[in-house]
Every structure is written in C-alpha cells, then in structure tokens.
Amino acid sequence: KEKYASQIQVLFGIELGLQPHLMREHARYVKSFDFDFVIGSSHVCNGRDPYFPSFYEGRPEEEAYREYFESILENIKKFKNFDVYGHLDYVVRYGPNKDAEYTYEKYQDIFDKILNLLLENEKGLEINTGGLKYGLRETNPTIAILKRYRQLGGEIITVGSDAHVPSYIGYEFEKAADILKECGFSYYTTFQNRLPEYHKL
C-alpha cells in the first residue's frame, strides 16, 4: 500500500464464506483487522459444496437450488457484519443444467425474503461477472434479481469478477455497467473503511 500509494489506491477486503457454525469465528476475525470491505457469500450449503455433482444427485435440480437459497437466508439472519452479499445465485454455475431452466420467478418467494432482509440490515448486493466465463447467460445474480433489488429500494451495488487469475480482473465490467443502467441504477459502489462510496456509472 505504501509502495504504490503514488500510483494506485490499495484497499483491504475479504470474502467470508458464511456458514451458521462459523458465525462466531467470522465475527472475531472481522474485528481483528481494519478491513475496508467485507463480502458475505455462500459456497458451502449444509456441509456440502454445490461445486460438486454430488450436491445435485438423486433429486431435482430445483430442490438443490432452493436448499442453497434457503441457506443464504439462514446465513444473513445470523450474521450481519458484512457490507454486500456476493454472487447471490452462485449455485447455478454448477447445477446439471446451469441456468437453462432457472429464473428469478421460480424462487421469487425466497429471493424476496433475502433481498428485503439485506435492505433491512442496510447491506448491498454484488453483481458478479464470473458466471459469464462459466457459460451462463447472465451475471450472478440475474437481471431480474437486480431489478427487484432496485425496485425494493436497493442502492448499494458493487461489481466483482471472481477473477482468481490476473487475466480476469475486471472481466466484462463494461457489460456489467450496461446491465446496472438497465436495472435502474445510476451509481455503483466501492467501500473504504467499511463505508460506501458512490460513483456515477
């Protein structure tokens, strides 16, 4: 941070993979460092990882997706020390049919509970372009979810790419900006010292 201060601004953030039994550990960890930005997200669902085919075996895809979304609601009811929720429908990256038969409307009941709780707790949402490189039709979450979040009054929206390697940093961010405008957003958000800063799209 000191070395490159004259060239770029370096901020300090973390993504927490939320699980109910880790809540106290996460709470202690977040308080242990001066993070600028904390993403809450779900990767493991009830002890199983949706990345692996075994999560979907022996049941309808819709049942597996719904279990994952319900686990998100449980996570955010129990843990609130994060700034935005990341890649809300991450599970569709790895389902047997990915997003071929997936729509917001099919899971609207649980999504609306999630979005309303995020808003009640003054938390934001991430638009993540990583799904596009996995062959999805849309970002995570989809345009319909982003529109619903905005319709409900959501304004805190960050942009991520799940880069993992340098070549994917900022992947399809121009497309993300167009999507956010389409969904009714005028600004995107960054965080410093855990406080949101708004930037014109």
Short mmCIF file of N, CA, C and O in Angstrom, two decimals, residues 83-145:
data_model
loop_
_atom_site.label_atom_id
_atom_site.label_comp_id
_atom_site.label_asym_id
_atom_site.label_seq_id
_atom_site.Cartn_x
_atom_site.Cartn_y
_atom_site.Cartn_z
N ASP A 83 -20.63 -6.18 4.24
CA ASP A 83 -21.09 -4.97 3.55
C ASP A 83 -22.01 -5.27 2.37
O ASP A 83 -23.00 -4.57 2.16
N VAL A 84 -21.67 -6.29 1.59
CA VAL A 84 -22.53 -6.71 0.48
C VAL A 84 -22.57 -8.23 0.44
O VAL A 84 -21.67 -8.91 0.94
N TYR A 85 -23.63 -8.75 -0.17
CA TYR A 85 -23.71 -10.20 -0.37
C TYR A 85 -23.25 -10.51 -1.79
O TYR A 85 -23.73 -9.93 -2.75
N GLY A 86 -22.32 -11.46 -1.89
CA GLY A 86 -21.70 -11.76 -3.17
C GLY A 86 -22.40 -12.85 -3.95
O GLY A 86 -23.02 -13.75 -3.38
N HIS A 87 -22.30 -12.76 -5.27
CA HIS A 87 -22.83 -13.71 -6.26
C HIS A 87 -24.01 -14.52 -5.72
O HIS A 87 -23.94 -15.74 -5.52
N LEU A 88 -25.13 -13.84 -5.54
CA LEU A 88 -26.28 -14.37 -4.81
C LEU A 88 -26.76 -15.73 -5.33
O LEU A 88 -27.14 -16.59 -4.55
N ASP A 89 -26.76 -15.93 -6.64
CA ASP A 89 -27.22 -17.21 -7.20
C ASP A 89 -26.05 -18.03 -7.76
O ASP A 89 -26.16 -18.69 -8.79
N TYR A 90 -24.96 -18.01 -7.03
CA TYR A 90 -23.73 -18.73 -7.37
C TYR A 90 -23.98 -20.19 -7.73
O TYR A 90 -23.32 -20.76 -8.60
N VAL A 91 -24.95 -20.82 -7.08
CA VAL A 91 -25.21 -22.24 -7.26
C VAL A 91 -25.49 -22.62 -8.72
O VAL A 91 -25.16 -23.72 -9.16
N VAL A 92 -26.07 -21.69 -9.49
CA VAL A 92 -26.44 -22.04 -10.87
C VAL A 92 -25.23 -22.21 -11.78
O VAL A 92 -25.35 -22.74 -12.88
N ARG A 93 -24.06 -21.79 -11.34
CA ARG A 93 -22.85 -22.02 -12.13
C ARG A 93 -22.56 -23.51 -12.27
O ARG A 93 -21.92 -23.94 -13.23
N TYR A 94 -23.01 -24.32 -11.32
CA TYR A 94 -22.55 -25.70 -11.23
C TYR A 94 -23.67 -26.73 -11.31
O TYR A 94 -23.39 -27.93 -11.28
N GLY A 95 -24.92 -26.30 -11.40
CA GLY A 95 -26.03 -27.24 -11.49
C GLY A 95 -25.97 -28.05 -12.78
O GLY A 95 -25.31 -27.64 -13.75
N PRO A 96 -26.65 -29.18 -12.83
CA PRO A 96 -26.63 -30.03 -14.03
C PRO A 96 -27.01 -29.29 -15.31
O PRO A 96 -26.44 -29.54 -16.37
N ASN A 97 -27.98 -28.38 -15.20
CA ASN A 97 -28.41 -27.61 -16.37
C ASN A 97 -28.04 -26.14 -16.26
O ASN A 97 -28.53 -25.30 -17.00
N LYS A 98 -27.17 -25.83 -15.28
CA LYS A 98 -26.76 -24.45 -15.03
C LYS A 98 -27.98 -23.55 -14.96
O LYS A 98 -28.88 -23.77 -14.15
N ASP A 99 -28.07 -22.54 -15.83
CA ASP A 99 -29.21 -21.61 -15.75
C ASP A 99 -30.24 -21.83 -16.85
O ASP A 99 -31.09 -20.97 -17.09
N ALA A 100 -30.19 -22.99 -17.51
CA ALA A 100 -31.11 -23.26 -18.63
C ALA A 100 -32.57 -23.21 -18.21
O ALA A 100 -33.43 -22.74 -18.96
N GLU A 101 -32.89 -23.71 -17.02
CA GLU A 101 -34.27 -23.75 -16.54
C GLU A 101 -34.46 -22.88 -15.29
O GLU A 101 -35.45 -23.02 -14.58
N TYR A 102 -33.53 -22.00 -15.08
CA TYR A 102 -33.52 -21.20 -13.85
C TYR A 102 -34.06 -19.80 -14.12
O TYR A 102 -33.68 -19.15 -15.10
N THR A 103 -34.96 -19.34 -13.26
CA THR A 103 -35.49 -17.98 -13.35
C THR A 103 -35.68 -17.43 -11.94
O THR A 103 -35.87 -18.19 -10.98
N TYR A 104 -35.66 -16.13 -11.84
CA TYR A 104 -35.96 -15.47 -10.57
C TYR A 104 -37.37 -15.85 -10.10
O TYR A 104 -37.60 -16.12 -8.91
N GLU A 105 -38.32 -15.86 -11.04
CA GLU A 105 -39.72 -16.09 -10.69
C GLU A 105 -39.93 -17.43 -10.00
O GLU A 105 -40.77 -17.56 -9.11
N LYS A 106 -39.16 -18.43 -10.38
CA LYS A 106 -39.31 -19.78 -9.81
C LYS A 106 -38.99 -19.79 -8.31
O LYS A 106 -39.50 -20.62 -7.56
N TYR A 107 -38.13 -18.86 -7.90
CA TYR A 107 -37.68 -18.81 -6.50
C TYR A 107 -37.99 -17.44 -5.86
O TYR A 107 -37.36 -17.05 -4.89
N GLN A 108 -38.98 -16.76 -6.43
CA GLN A 108 -39.26 -15.39 -6.00
C GLN A 108 -39.56 -15.29 -4.51
O GLN A 108 -39.15 -14.33 -3.86
N ASP A 109 -40.25 -16.27 -3.97
CA ASP A 109 -40.61 -16.20 -2.55
C ASP A 109 -39.37 -16.10 -1.66
O ASP A 109 -39.30 -15.24 -0.78
N ILE A 110 -38.38 -16.92 -1.93
CA ILE A 110 -37.18 -16.90 -1.08
C ILE A 110 -36.27 -15.73 -1.43
O ILE A 110 -35.68 -15.10 -0.55
N PHE A 111 -36.19 -15.38 -2.73
CA PHE A 111 -35.35 -14.24 -3.11
C PHE A 111 -35.87 -12.94 -2.49
O PHE A 111 -35.08 -12.10 -2.04
N ASP A 112 -37.16 -12.75 -2.48
CA ASP A 112 -37.70 -11.52 -1.91
C ASP A 112 -37.43 -11.44 -0.41
O ASP A 112 -37.17 -10.36 0.12
N LYS A 113 -37.46 -12.57 0.27
CA LYS A 113 -37.11 -12.56 1.69
C LYS A 113 -35.65 -12.18 1.88
O LYS A 113 -35.30 -11.39 2.78
N ILE A 114 -34.78 -12.72 1.04
CA ILE A 114 -33.35 -12.40 1.12
C ILE A 114 -33.12 -10.92 0.85
O ILE A 114 -32.42 -10.24 1.62
N LEU A 115 -33.69 -10.41 -0.23
CA LEU A 115 -33.46 -9.01 -0.61
C LEU A 115 -34.02 -8.06 0.45
O LEU A 115 -33.37 -7.06 0.80
N ASN A 116 -35.20 -8.35 0.96
CA ASN A 116 -35.78 -7.48 1.99
C ASN A 116 -34.94 -7.48 3.26
O ASN A 116 -34.78 -6.44 3.91
N LEU A 117 -34.39 -8.63 3.62
CA LEU A 117 -33.56 -8.69 4.82
C LEU A 117 -32.24 -7.94 4.61
O LEU A 117 -31.77 -7.25 5.52
N LEU A 118 -31.66 -8.05 3.43
CA LEU A 118 -30.45 -7.27 3.13
C LEU A 118 -30.74 -5.78 3.26
O LEU A 118 -29.95 -5.03 3.86
N LEU A 119 -31.86 -5.34 2.72
CA LEU A 119 -32.22 -3.93 2.79
C LEU A 119 -32.50 -3.50 4.22
O LEU A 119 -32.09 -2.41 4.64
N GLU A 120 -33.19 -4.34 4.97
CA GLU A 120 -33.49 -4.04 6.37
C GLU A 120 -32.20 -3.84 7.17
O GLU A 120 -32.13 -3.00 8.07
N ASN A 121 -31.17 -4.61 6.83
CA ASN A 121 -29.89 -4.53 7.52
C ASN A 121 -28.90 -3.59 6.85
O ASN A 121 -27.73 -3.54 7.24
N GLU A 122 -29.37 -2.85 5.85
CA GLU A 122 -28.57 -1.85 5.13
C GLU A 122 -27.34 -2.48 4.48
O GLU A 122 -26.24 -1.93 4.50
N LYS A 123 -27.55 -3.65 3.89
CA LYS A 123 -26.48 -4.34 3.17
C LYS A 123 -26.69 -4.22 1.67
O LYS A 123 -27.82 -4.09 1.19
N GLY A 124 -25.59 -4.28 0.94
CA GLY A 124 -25.64 -4.16 -0.50
C GLY A 124 -25.60 -5.51 -1.18
O GLY A 124 -25.60 -6.57 -0.56
N LEU A 125 -25.55 -5.44 -2.50
CA LEU A 125 -25.55 -6.62 -3.36
C LEU A 125 -24.41 -6.47 -4.36
O LEU A 125 -24.08 -5.36 -4.78
N GLU A 126 -23.81 -7.59 -4.71
CA GLU A 126 -22.75 -7.59 -5.72
C GLU A 126 -23.31 -8.11 -7.04
O GLU A 126 -24.04 -9.10 -7.07
N ILE A 127 -22.96 -7.43 -8.15
CA ILE A 127 -23.14 -8.02 -9.47
C ILE A 127 -21.79 -8.63 -9.83
O ILE A 127 -20.76 -7.95 -9.82
N ASN A 128 -21.80 -9.92 -10.10
CA ASN A 128 -20.57 -10.67 -10.32
C ASN A 128 -20.57 -11.21 -11.75
O ASN A 128 -21.48 -11.94 -12.14
N THR A 129 -19.56 -10.83 -12.51
CA THR A 129 -19.48 -11.24 -13.92
C THR A 129 -18.84 -12.61 -14.10
O THR A 129 -18.74 -13.10 -15.23
N GLY A 130 -18.41 -13.23 -13.00
CA GLY A 130 -17.74 -14.51 -13.10
C GLY A 130 -18.56 -15.58 -13.79
O GLY A 130 -18.01 -16.43 -14.51
N GLY A 131 -19.86 -15.56 -13.58
CA GLY A 131 -20.72 -16.56 -14.21
C GLY A 131 -20.65 -16.56 -15.72
O GLY A 131 -20.84 -17.60 -16.37
N LEU A 132 -20.37 -15.41 -16.30
CA LEU A 132 -20.31 -15.32 -17.76
C LEU A 132 -19.17 -16.15 -18.32
O LEU A 132 -19.29 -16.73 -19.40
N LYS A 133 -18.08 -16.22 -17.58
CA LYS A 133 -16.97 -17.04 -18.08
C LYS A 133 -17.20 -18.52 -17.83
O LYS A 133 -16.48 -19.37 -18.36
N TYR A 134 -18.24 -18.85 -17.05
CA TYR A 134 -18.63 -20.24 -16.84
C TYR A 134 -19.74 -20.66 -17.82
O TYR A 134 -20.29 -21.75 -17.70
N GLY A 135 -20.07 -19.79 -18.74
CA GLY A 135 -21.06 -20.13 -19.75
C GLY A 135 -22.49 -19.79 -19.41
O GLY A 135 -23.42 -20.22 -20.11
N LEU A 136 -22.71 -19.02 -18.35
CA LEU A 136 -24.07 -18.61 -18.02
C LEU A 136 -24.56 -17.53 -18.97
O LEU A 136 -23.78 -16.77 -19.55
N ARG A 137 -25.88 -17.43 -19.08
CA ARG A 137 -26.47 -16.42 -19.95
C ARG A 137 -26.37 -15.02 -19.34
O ARG A 137 -26.34 -14.03 -20.06
N GLU A 138 -26.35 -14.99 -17.99
CA GLU A 138 -26.36 -13.71 -17.30
C GLU A 138 -25.34 -13.70 -16.16
O GLU A 138 -24.73 -14.72 -15.85
N THR A 139 -25.19 -12.55 -15.56
CA THR A 139 -24.33 -12.39 -14.40
C THR A 139 -24.96 -13.07 -13.18
O THR A 139 -26.10 -13.53 -13.22
N ASN A 140 -24.20 -13.12 -12.09
CA ASN A 140 -24.75 -13.54 -10.79
C ASN A 140 -24.88 -12.29 -9.92
O ASN A 140 -23.87 -11.66 -9.66
N PRO A 141 -26.05 -11.90 -9.47
CA PRO A 141 -27.32 -12.52 -9.82
C PRO A 141 -27.82 -12.03 -11.18
O PRO A 141 -27.20 -11.18 -11.81
N THR A 142 -28.97 -12.56 -11.58
CA THR A 142 -29.54 -12.24 -12.88
C THR A 142 -30.11 -10.82 -12.90
O THR A 142 -30.31 -10.18 -11.86
N ILE A 143 -30.42 -10.39 -14.10
CA ILE A 143 -31.01 -9.06 -14.29
C ILE A 143 -32.32 -8.93 -13.51
O ILE A 143 -32.59 -7.90 -12.89
N ALA A 144 -33.13 -9.98 -13.52
CA ALA A 144 -34.42 -9.92 -12.82
C ALA A 144 -34.23 -9.69 -11.33
O ALA A 144 -34.99 -8.92 -10.71
N ILE A 145 -33.23 -10.32 -10.73
CA ILE A 145 -32.97 -10.13 -9.30
C ILE A 145 -32.46 -8.73 -9.04
O ILE A 145 -32.86 -8.06 -8.07
#
